[in-house]
Short mmCIF file of C-alpha atoms and ligand atoms in Angstrom, two decimals:
data_model
loop_
_atom_site.label_atom_id
_atom_site.label_comp_id
_atom_site.label_asym_id
_atom_site.label_seq_id
_atom_site.Cartn_x
_atom_site.Cartn_y
_atom_site.Cartn_z
CA MET A 11 39.09 23.85 110.87
CA TYR A 12 36.55 20.75 111.38
CA THR A 13 34.41 22.87 113.25
CA GLN A 14 34.74 25.56 110.77
CA LEU A 15 33.65 22.95 108.07
CA ILE A 16 30.69 21.96 110.04
CA GLY A 17 29.44 25.61 110.74
CA SER A 18 30.01 26.60 107.18
CA LEU A 19 28.05 23.60 105.63
CA GLN A 20 25.23 24.38 108.30
CA LYS A 21 24.86 27.74 107.04
CA ASN A 22 25.13 27.21 103.54
CA VAL A 23 23.76 24.11 102.76
CA VAL A 24 21.59 22.81 105.34
CA LEU A 25 19.76 25.90 106.64
CA PRO A 26 18.91 27.41 102.99
CA LEU A 27 17.68 23.90 101.92
CA GLU A 28 15.65 23.41 105.18
CA LYS A 29 13.93 27.04 104.50
CA VAL A 30 12.96 26.07 100.97
CA ALA A 31 11.68 22.63 102.24
CA ASN A 32 9.81 24.67 104.96
CA LYS A 33 8.03 26.77 102.22
CA VAL A 34 7.35 23.61 100.12
CA PHE A 35 6.21 21.38 102.74
CA THR A 36 5.26 24.03 105.66
CA GLN A 37 6.76 23.67 109.02
CA SER A 38 4.57 20.79 110.23
CA TYR A 39 5.55 18.44 107.45
CA ASN A 40 8.81 19.65 106.43
CA PRO A 41 10.69 16.32 106.08
CA PHE A 42 13.77 17.71 107.41
CA TYR A 43 12.33 17.46 110.84
CA TYR A 44 11.50 13.90 110.13
CA HIS A 45 14.65 12.46 109.08
CA GLY A 46 14.78 9.98 111.88
CA ALA A 47 11.19 9.13 111.57
CA LEU A 48 11.33 8.42 107.91
CA PRO A 49 13.43 5.10 107.89
CA ASN A 50 10.77 3.78 110.25
CA PHE A 51 8.24 4.20 107.31
CA PHE A 52 10.22 2.30 105.41
CA ILE A 53 10.85 -0.49 108.23
CA TRP A 54 6.80 -0.82 108.42
CA VAL A 55 6.73 -1.26 104.46
CA LEU A 56 9.48 -3.80 104.72
CA PHE A 57 7.86 -5.96 107.48
CA ILE A 58 4.26 -6.49 105.92
CA SER A 59 5.43 -6.80 102.22
CA GLY A 60 8.11 -8.97 103.59
CA LEU A 61 5.78 -11.13 105.71
CA LEU A 62 3.50 -11.75 102.43
CA LEU A 63 6.38 -12.52 100.37
CA PHE A 64 7.78 -15.04 103.15
CA ALA A 65 4.59 -16.81 102.96
CA TYR A 66 5.59 -18.07 99.55
CA TYR A 67 9.32 -18.22 99.58
CA THR A 68 10.86 -21.77 99.93
CA PRO A 69 14.39 -21.42 100.70
CA THR A 70 15.99 -24.61 98.69
CA LEU A 71 18.15 -24.73 95.69
CA GLU A 72 15.05 -26.58 93.79
CA ARG A 73 12.24 -24.32 94.72
CA ALA A 74 13.81 -20.61 95.41
CA TYR A 75 13.62 -19.63 91.76
CA ASN A 76 10.27 -21.17 90.98
CA THR A 77 8.61 -19.43 94.15
CA LEU A 78 10.19 -16.21 93.21
CA SER A 79 9.03 -17.09 89.25
CA TYR A 80 5.38 -17.84 90.78
CA ILE A 81 5.28 -14.49 92.77
CA THR A 82 6.54 -12.37 90.01
CA HIS A 83 4.30 -13.89 87.43
CA GLU A 84 1.25 -15.65 88.69
CA LEU A 85 0.45 -14.38 92.16
CA PRO A 86 -2.13 -11.87 91.94
CA PHE A 87 -0.21 -8.55 93.12
CA GLY A 88 2.91 -10.69 93.38
CA ASN A 89 5.18 -8.72 91.84
CA ALA A 90 3.61 -5.16 93.09
CA ILE A 91 4.53 -6.73 96.60
CA ARG A 92 7.81 -7.76 95.53
CA SER A 93 8.67 -4.11 94.19
CA MET A 94 7.29 -2.47 97.37
CA HIS A 95 10.15 -4.57 99.11
CA ARG A 96 12.54 -3.92 96.98
CA TYR A 97 11.90 -0.23 96.51
CA ALA A 98 11.32 0.13 100.32
CA SER A 99 14.70 -1.36 101.18
CA ASP A 100 16.61 0.84 98.89
CA GLY A 101 14.48 3.89 100.26
CA MET A 102 15.38 2.68 103.80
CA MET A 103 19.08 2.88 102.98
CA ILE A 104 18.63 6.11 101.51
CA PHE A 105 16.61 7.70 104.03
CA VAL A 106 18.75 6.38 106.74
CA MET A 107 22.27 7.82 105.04
CA LEU A 108 20.20 11.18 105.01
CA HIS A 109 19.39 10.87 108.71
CA MET A 110 22.90 9.88 109.25
CA LEU A 111 24.31 13.02 107.44
CA ARG A 112 21.84 15.37 108.64
CA VAL A 113 22.83 14.64 112.29
CA TRP A 114 26.43 14.87 111.15
CA PHE A 115 25.72 18.21 109.32
CA THR A 116 24.07 19.73 111.87
CA ASP A 117 26.42 18.66 114.72
CA ARG A 118 24.02 16.40 116.83
CA TYR A 119 26.24 13.41 117.11
CA ARG A 120 28.75 13.63 119.67
CA GLU A 121 29.06 14.00 123.21
CA TYR A 122 25.73 13.30 124.85
CA ARG A 123 24.54 12.09 121.58
CA ILE A 124 27.32 9.39 121.32
CA LEU A 125 25.00 6.51 121.87
CA PRO A 126 22.71 7.30 119.38
CA TRP A 127 25.48 7.77 116.89
CA LEU A 128 27.18 4.75 117.97
CA THR A 129 24.24 2.43 117.82
CA GLY A 130 23.17 4.24 114.63
CA VAL A 131 26.42 2.91 112.96
CA ILE A 132 25.56 -0.57 113.85
CA LEU A 133 21.86 -0.29 112.66
CA LEU A 134 23.41 1.16 109.22
CA SER A 135 25.86 -2.10 109.18
CA ILE A 136 22.73 -4.42 110.22
CA THR A 137 20.45 -2.44 107.47
CA PHE A 138 23.27 -3.09 104.82
CA THR A 139 23.63 -7.07 105.99
CA ILE A 140 19.71 -7.33 105.53
CA GLY A 141 19.33 -5.54 102.27
CA LEU A 142 22.51 -7.76 100.74
CA SER A 143 21.14 -11.21 101.66
CA GLY A 144 17.61 -10.22 100.04
CA TYR A 145 19.36 -9.40 96.93
CA MET A 146 20.88 -12.87 97.11
CA MET A 147 17.85 -15.05 98.13
CA ILE A 148 16.38 -13.88 94.65
CA TRP A 149 18.41 -16.91 93.58
CA ASP A 150 18.38 -15.85 89.76
CA GLN A 151 21.44 -16.21 87.82
CA GLU A 152 22.61 -12.69 89.01
CA ALA A 153 21.80 -13.52 92.66
CA VAL A 154 23.87 -16.45 92.16
CA THR A 155 26.76 -14.80 90.77
CA LEU A 156 26.30 -12.20 93.60
CA THR A 157 26.62 -15.08 96.14
CA TYR A 158 29.49 -16.34 94.57
CA ILE A 159 31.36 -12.98 94.56
CA THR A 160 30.32 -12.43 98.24
CA ALA A 161 31.56 -15.89 99.29
CA ASN A 162 34.98 -15.37 97.33
CA PHE A 163 35.49 -12.22 98.78
CA LEU A 164 34.66 -13.27 102.01
CA LYS A 165 37.19 -16.09 101.67
CA GLN A 166 40.14 -13.47 100.69
CA PHE A 167 39.91 -12.10 104.61
CA PRO A 168 43.47 -13.34 106.12
CA VAL A 169 43.16 -16.55 108.58
CA ILE A 170 39.44 -16.64 108.79
CA GLY A 171 38.48 -15.84 105.63
CA PRO A 172 37.71 -19.58 104.40
CA SER A 173 35.64 -19.88 107.85
CA LEU A 174 33.61 -16.69 107.04
CA SER A 175 32.82 -18.00 103.51
CA SER A 176 31.75 -21.51 104.55
CA LEU A 177 29.68 -19.60 107.35
CA LEU A 178 27.52 -18.12 104.47
CA LEU A 179 27.59 -21.04 101.99
CA GLY A 180 26.55 -23.62 105.01
CA GLY A 181 29.77 -25.48 103.62
CA GLU A 182 32.37 -25.40 100.78
CA LEU A 183 29.60 -25.00 98.15
CA VAL A 184 26.28 -23.66 97.30
CA SER A 185 23.59 -25.64 98.72
CA ASP A 186 20.32 -25.79 100.25
CA PHE A 187 22.15 -24.65 103.42
CA THR A 188 23.17 -21.60 101.47
CA LEU A 189 19.47 -20.40 101.47
CA THR A 190 18.79 -21.63 104.92
CA ARG A 191 21.81 -19.22 106.08
CA LEU A 192 20.19 -16.43 103.74
CA LEU A 193 17.08 -16.59 105.30
CA PHE A 194 18.44 -16.79 108.38
CA LEU A 195 20.14 -13.51 107.96
CA HIS A 196 17.39 -11.77 106.16
CA LEU A 197 14.90 -12.44 108.96
CA GLY A 198 17.07 -13.22 112.11
CA ILE A 199 19.14 -9.73 111.78
CA PRO A 200 15.99 -7.80 112.06
CA LEU A 201 15.56 -8.76 115.43
CA LEU A 202 18.71 -7.18 115.97
CA LEU A 203 17.91 -4.38 114.55
CA MET A 204 15.17 -3.97 116.85
CA PHE A 205 17.13 -4.17 119.70
CA PHE A 206 19.45 -1.71 118.56
CA LEU A 207 16.82 0.74 117.68
CA TRP A 208 15.64 0.36 121.01
CA MET A 209 19.17 1.50 122.33
CA HIS A 210 19.36 4.18 119.30
CA TYR A 211 16.36 5.76 121.34
CA LEU A 212 17.32 5.29 125.07
CA ARG A 213 19.24 8.58 125.89
CA ILE A 214 16.68 10.55 123.48
CA THR A 215 13.82 11.58 125.81
CA ARG A 216 10.83 12.35 123.37
CA PRO A 217 12.46 10.85 119.83
CA VAL A 218 9.95 11.52 116.99
CA THR A 219 9.63 8.11 115.59
CA ASP A 220 6.69 8.40 113.16
CA PRO A 221 6.36 10.87 110.45
CA PRO A 222 3.20 12.62 110.23
CA LEU A 223 -0.05 10.69 108.71
CA ALA A 224 0.23 12.93 105.55
CA LEU A 225 3.97 12.30 104.84
CA ASN A 226 3.06 8.63 105.26
CA LEU A 227 0.47 8.67 102.91
CA VAL A 228 2.60 10.88 100.40
CA LEU A 229 5.61 8.53 100.61
CA LEU A 230 3.36 5.58 100.15
CA GLY A 231 1.67 7.08 97.19
CA GLY A 232 5.26 7.77 95.68
CA LEU A 233 6.01 4.35 96.36
CA PHE A 234 2.88 2.71 94.70
CA LEU A 235 3.70 5.19 91.73
CA PHE A 236 7.40 4.10 91.30
CA CYS A 237 6.31 0.33 91.55
CA GLY A 238 3.70 0.94 88.83
CA VAL A 239 6.18 2.43 86.51
CA PHE A 240 9.43 0.19 87.46
CA PRO A 241 8.15 -2.87 88.66
CA VAL A 242 10.94 -5.26 89.47
CA SER A 243 11.87 -8.37 87.06
CA LEU A 244 13.28 -11.65 87.70
CA GLY A 245 16.52 -12.79 85.93
CA ASP A 246 17.24 -16.27 84.22
CA ARG A 247 16.97 -19.73 85.85
CA PRO A 248 20.44 -20.13 87.81
CA ASN A 249 23.00 -22.47 86.53
CA LEU A 250 25.31 -23.43 89.42
CA GLN A 251 27.85 -24.16 86.97
CA LEU A 252 27.80 -20.46 85.44
CA VAL A 253 28.34 -17.13 86.46
CA SER A 254 26.08 -14.45 85.15
CA PRO A 255 27.57 -12.42 81.90
CA THR A 256 25.63 -8.95 83.13
CA LEU A 257 25.40 -8.11 86.67
CA ASP A 258 23.12 -5.05 87.51
CA LEU A 259 23.99 -4.72 91.03
CA SER A 260 22.53 -2.06 93.60
CA PHE A 261 25.01 0.06 94.47
CA LEU A 262 23.36 0.82 97.82
CA TYR A 263 23.76 -2.91 99.17
CA ALA A 264 26.43 -4.38 96.83
CA TRP A 265 28.98 -1.80 96.57
CA PRO A 266 31.57 -3.87 97.57
CA GLN A 267 30.83 -6.24 95.05
CA TYR A 268 30.22 -3.81 92.37
CA LEU A 269 33.75 -2.65 92.91
CA ILE A 270 35.13 -6.06 92.75
CA THR A 271 33.82 -6.62 89.30
CA GLN A 272 35.14 -3.20 88.30
CA GLY A 273 38.34 -4.76 88.94
CA TRP A 274 39.14 -3.37 92.37
CA SER A 275 41.58 -5.40 94.27
CA THR A 276 39.99 -7.31 97.17
CA GLY A 277 42.29 -6.04 99.84
CA VAL A 278 41.29 -2.31 98.97
CA VAL A 279 37.40 -3.26 99.27
CA TRP A 280 38.22 -4.95 102.31
CA LEU A 281 39.73 -1.93 103.72
CA LEU A 282 36.78 0.34 102.67
CA VAL A 283 34.28 -2.27 104.20
CA LEU A 284 35.72 -2.23 107.46
CA GLY A 285 37.11 1.33 107.17
CA VAL A 286 33.81 3.23 106.61
CA PRO A 287 32.02 1.76 109.89
CA VAL A 288 35.20 2.08 111.91
CA GLY A 289 35.60 5.60 110.46
CA LEU A 290 32.34 6.46 111.27
CA LEU A 291 32.38 4.99 114.97
CA ILE A 292 35.58 7.20 115.70
CA LEU A 293 34.33 10.31 113.90
CA PRO A 294 32.77 11.60 117.20
CA TYR A 295 35.92 11.35 119.00
CA ILE A 296 37.83 13.13 116.46
CA GLN A 297 36.98 16.78 117.99
CA LYS A 298 35.66 17.13 121.58
CA LYS A 299 33.40 20.56 122.07
CA ALA A 300 35.12 23.50 123.45
CA LEU A 301 32.32 24.17 125.75
CA ARG A 302 32.59 20.53 127.45
CA GLY A 303 32.78 21.29 131.14
CA GLN A 304 29.91 23.27 131.63
CA PHE A 305 26.25 21.63 132.59
CA ALA A 306 23.37 22.87 134.34
CA GLN A 307 23.41 23.29 138.13
CA VAL A 308 20.22 23.50 140.41
CA LEU A 309 20.02 26.01 143.11
CA ASP A 310 19.00 23.81 145.57
CA SER A 311 17.49 26.74 147.91
CA SER A 312 15.26 27.79 145.22
CA CYS A 313 14.11 24.63 143.46
CA THR A 314 10.53 23.81 144.32
CA GLY A 315 10.28 20.36 142.71
CA CYS A 316 8.08 21.22 140.17
CA SER A 317 9.37 18.83 137.73
CA LEU A 318 9.42 21.29 134.74
CA CYS A 319 13.07 21.21 133.91
CA TYR A 320 12.69 17.31 134.13
CA HIS A 321 10.10 16.83 131.59
CA ASP A 322 11.49 19.64 129.06
CA CYS A 323 14.81 18.19 129.29
CA PRO A 324 15.67 16.54 125.89
CA TYR A 325 18.55 14.39 127.00
CA GLU A 326 17.07 12.86 130.35
CA ALA A 327 19.95 14.54 132.31
CA ILE A 328 17.60 15.51 135.03
CA THR A 329 16.13 13.23 137.65
CA MET A 330 13.81 14.64 140.32
CA VAL A 331 14.57 12.94 143.73
CA ASP A 332 13.35 13.09 147.55
CA ARG A 333 14.70 15.87 149.35
CA ASN A 334 14.97 14.71 152.56
CA ASP A 335 15.47 18.05 154.26
CA PRO A 336 13.12 18.76 157.07
CA THR A 337 13.60 22.35 157.04
CA SER A 338 12.39 22.85 153.34
CA ARG A 339 8.89 23.13 152.63
CA PHE A 340 9.46 21.35 149.35
CA LYS A 341 9.59 17.61 149.13
CA ARG A 342 11.42 17.11 145.87
CA LEU A 343 14.49 18.18 144.18
CA ALA A 344 15.86 18.37 140.73
CA ILE A 345 19.36 16.65 140.32
CA VAL A 346 21.42 17.27 137.05
CA ASP A 347 23.86 14.37 135.55
CA PRO A 348 26.94 16.53 134.06
CA GLY A 349 27.46 13.54 131.97
CA ARG A 350 24.53 13.95 130.11
CA CYS A 351 23.87 17.58 130.13
CA ALA A 352 24.15 18.99 126.75
CA ASN A 353 24.13 22.74 127.90
CA CYS A 354 21.26 23.42 125.76
CA GLY A 355 19.43 25.55 128.33
CA LEU A 356 15.87 24.38 127.71
CA CYS A 357 15.76 23.63 131.75
CA VAL A 358 16.72 27.31 132.25
CA GLY A 359 13.95 28.44 130.22
CA ALA A 360 11.52 25.86 131.72
CA CYS A 361 12.24 27.05 135.30
CA ALA A 362 9.72 29.58 136.59
CA PHE A 363 12.00 29.86 139.73
CA LYS A 364 15.30 30.80 138.70
CA ALA A 365 16.27 27.50 140.27
CA ILE A 366 18.45 26.18 137.75
CA GLU A 367 21.35 27.94 135.83
CA ILE A 368 24.25 27.14 133.53
CA PRO A 369 27.20 29.04 134.97
CA ARG A 370 28.61 31.67 132.79
CA ARG A 371 25.45 31.62 131.13
CA ASP A 372 22.44 33.01 133.24
CA SER A 373 18.95 33.09 132.13
CA GLN A 374 19.14 36.73 130.89
CA ASP A 375 21.96 35.56 128.32
CA VAL A 376 20.12 32.49 127.32
CA LEU A 377 16.60 34.48 126.66
CA LYS A 378 18.69 37.05 124.85
CA GLU A 379 20.52 34.16 122.69
CA ILE A 380 16.72 32.94 121.85
CA GLU A 381 15.71 36.14 120.81
CA MET A 382 18.73 36.56 118.46
CA ALA A 383 17.77 33.39 116.91
CA LEU A 384 14.09 34.30 116.45
CA ASN A 385 15.16 37.50 114.76
CA SER A 386 17.81 36.36 112.46
C1 HEM B 29 17.34 1.83 111.31
C2 HEM B 29 17.97 3.11 110.75
C3 HEM B 29 17.82 4.43 111.83
C4 HEM B 29 16.61 4.39 112.30
C5 HEM B 29 15.10 3.97 112.06
C6 HEM B 29 16.80 6.05 113.29
C7 HEM B 29 15.68 6.60 113.88
C8 HEM B 29 16.07 7.61 114.63
C9 HEM B 29 15.22 8.75 115.17
C10 HEM B 29 13.61 8.11 115.43
C11 HEM B 29 15.64 9.45 115.89
C12 HEM B 29 15.16 10.48 117.00
C13 HEM B 29 15.03 11.80 115.98
C14 HEM B 29 14.21 13.15 116.50
O1 HEM B 29 13.86 12.95 117.74
O2 HEM B 29 14.48 14.09 116.07
C15 HEM B 29 17.36 9.17 115.69
C16 HEM B 29 17.90 10.16 116.47
C17 HEM B 29 19.50 9.97 116.34
N1 HEM B 29 20.19 9.26 115.26
FE1 HEM B 29 19.11 7.56 114.03
N2 HEM B 29 17.92 6.34 113.09
C18 HEM B 29 18.90 5.28 112.30
C19 HEM B 29 20.06 5.39 112.00
C20 HEM B 29 20.81 6.01 112.37
C21 HEM B 29 22.32 6.08 111.72
C22 HEM B 29 22.86 5.25 110.91
C23 HEM B 29 23.19 7.36 112.57
C24 HEM B 29 24.35 7.64 112.30
C25 HEM B 29 25.33 6.70 112.16
C26 HEM B 29 22.08 7.83 113.30
C27 HEM B 29 22.36 8.86 114.31
C28 HEM B 29 21.25 9.30 115.32
C29 HEM B 29 21.64 10.51 116.40
C30 HEM B 29 23.01 11.03 116.46
C31 HEM B 29 20.44 10.90 116.66
C32 HEM B 29 20.35 11.75 117.81
C33 HEM B 29 19.97 13.22 117.06
C34 HEM B 29 19.43 14.22 117.93
O3 HEM B 29 19.39 14.01 118.92
O4 HEM B 29 19.17 15.22 117.03
N3 HEM B 29 20.81 7.00 113.36
N4 HEM B 29 17.21 8.16 115.05
S1 SF4 B 30 21.08 22.20 130.01
FE1 SF4 B 30 19.24 21.45 131.06
S2 SF4 B 30 17.45 20.62 129.64
FE2 SF4 B 30 19.46 21.30 128.52
S3 SF4 B 30 20.57 19.10 128.85
FE3 SF4 B 30 21.52 20.35 130.51
S4 SF4 B 30 19.65 19.58 132.09
FE4 SF4 B 30 19.05 19.07 130.15
S1 SF4 B 31 12.00 23.61 137.24
FE1 SF4 B 31 13.14 24.68 138.45
S2 SF4 B 31 12.12 24.53 140.25
FE2 SF4 B 31 11.24 23.41 139.01
S3 SF4 B 31 12.17 21.12 139.47
FE3 SF4 B 31 13.53 22.36 138.14
S4 SF4 B 31 14.79 23.40 138.99
FE4 SF4 B 31 13.30 22.84 140.42
#
């Protein structure tokens, strides 16, 4: 049922969309083929614009709003940089989610791709935390209200709730410590993002991490245009005794707070906040692939040790080892790690010596499958 659903989504939704995008952008620039690389474009914009903002931001109750006001109203290009930072963070979240949907739709998220998927869920949670702390750092009346709602939401968690809330606020009440904590979340957590990105790529042999220059320029142009047409604004100076009567919350980053303001019970929102990542983490385990158990096997006597399969394998499933066999004239031998082999058949195509096969799927079958795919 589940496999059929994915198969039908691939056939009826993903492939037709991909074909249209191929016509519009050509195959070399089709954004579908850079779904993992596109969030990296936004990471660069966020990093550069964030550094410029950081040069002016002062994380104290007295000065945070003033510095934001200075950046927005007085600093040359200040608001343009702020707008870039804001919209790049929204873009990042949108493209990360599209990337996640893409790997899910195309069934490229389980078995040998389990590490990128699991680290991906962590990356998603990290991106969310960084973005949310950024919205609170604006420190206008709405941002202060968002901070109050978040602290109160944390407080409702059973047993450790009050500690979570005081961890965010740096005490029982909002103080200078709150802004230091927010700054720490906003600048410290990106280090974790880098670490998990490294883990994300660990089991992918040649990850496509950068979109082509032309696509980068189109995105940059689009971002500039968007910032020019919809520059961000700054709300009222905060009064810590009040909550904002209006709240224009970003659904991407503040959806739990949004749901709470819409009257949802805190318990249900907590279930969602924890349930979504946990559900995503267990998704790859819900169904195993029928083909599991098959993996590429090297015919030792035919292997010349040429390494072609090793270079072509996308999952780092092949290692080249010394043969240590005085009767053979070849020095090296390919070894397949069954736990990593995706059964993709690329190595079979790469080997000119018919020295690597997938049992029950010999080279002739693989060639036929490729021909059929090309003709379909
Ligand atoms: C900071 C956010 C993220 C960045 C920058 C990122 C980047 C990338 C890149 C560059 C690749 C290689 C793509 C390729 O070579 O074609 C990739 C692969 C992958 N990502 Fe992400 N990713 C992020 C978040 C996520 C999330 C949230 C998920 C899912 C929960 C995810 C799941 C995967 C999977 C399963 C693959 C392997 C796909 C394949 O082998 O075809 N990623 N990612
Ligand atoms: S079939 Fe070959 S190329 Fe594909 S993952 Fe297995 S060893 Fe690597
Ligand atoms: S491509 Fe074939 S011959 Fe070359 S190392 Fe791999 S299995 Fe051996």
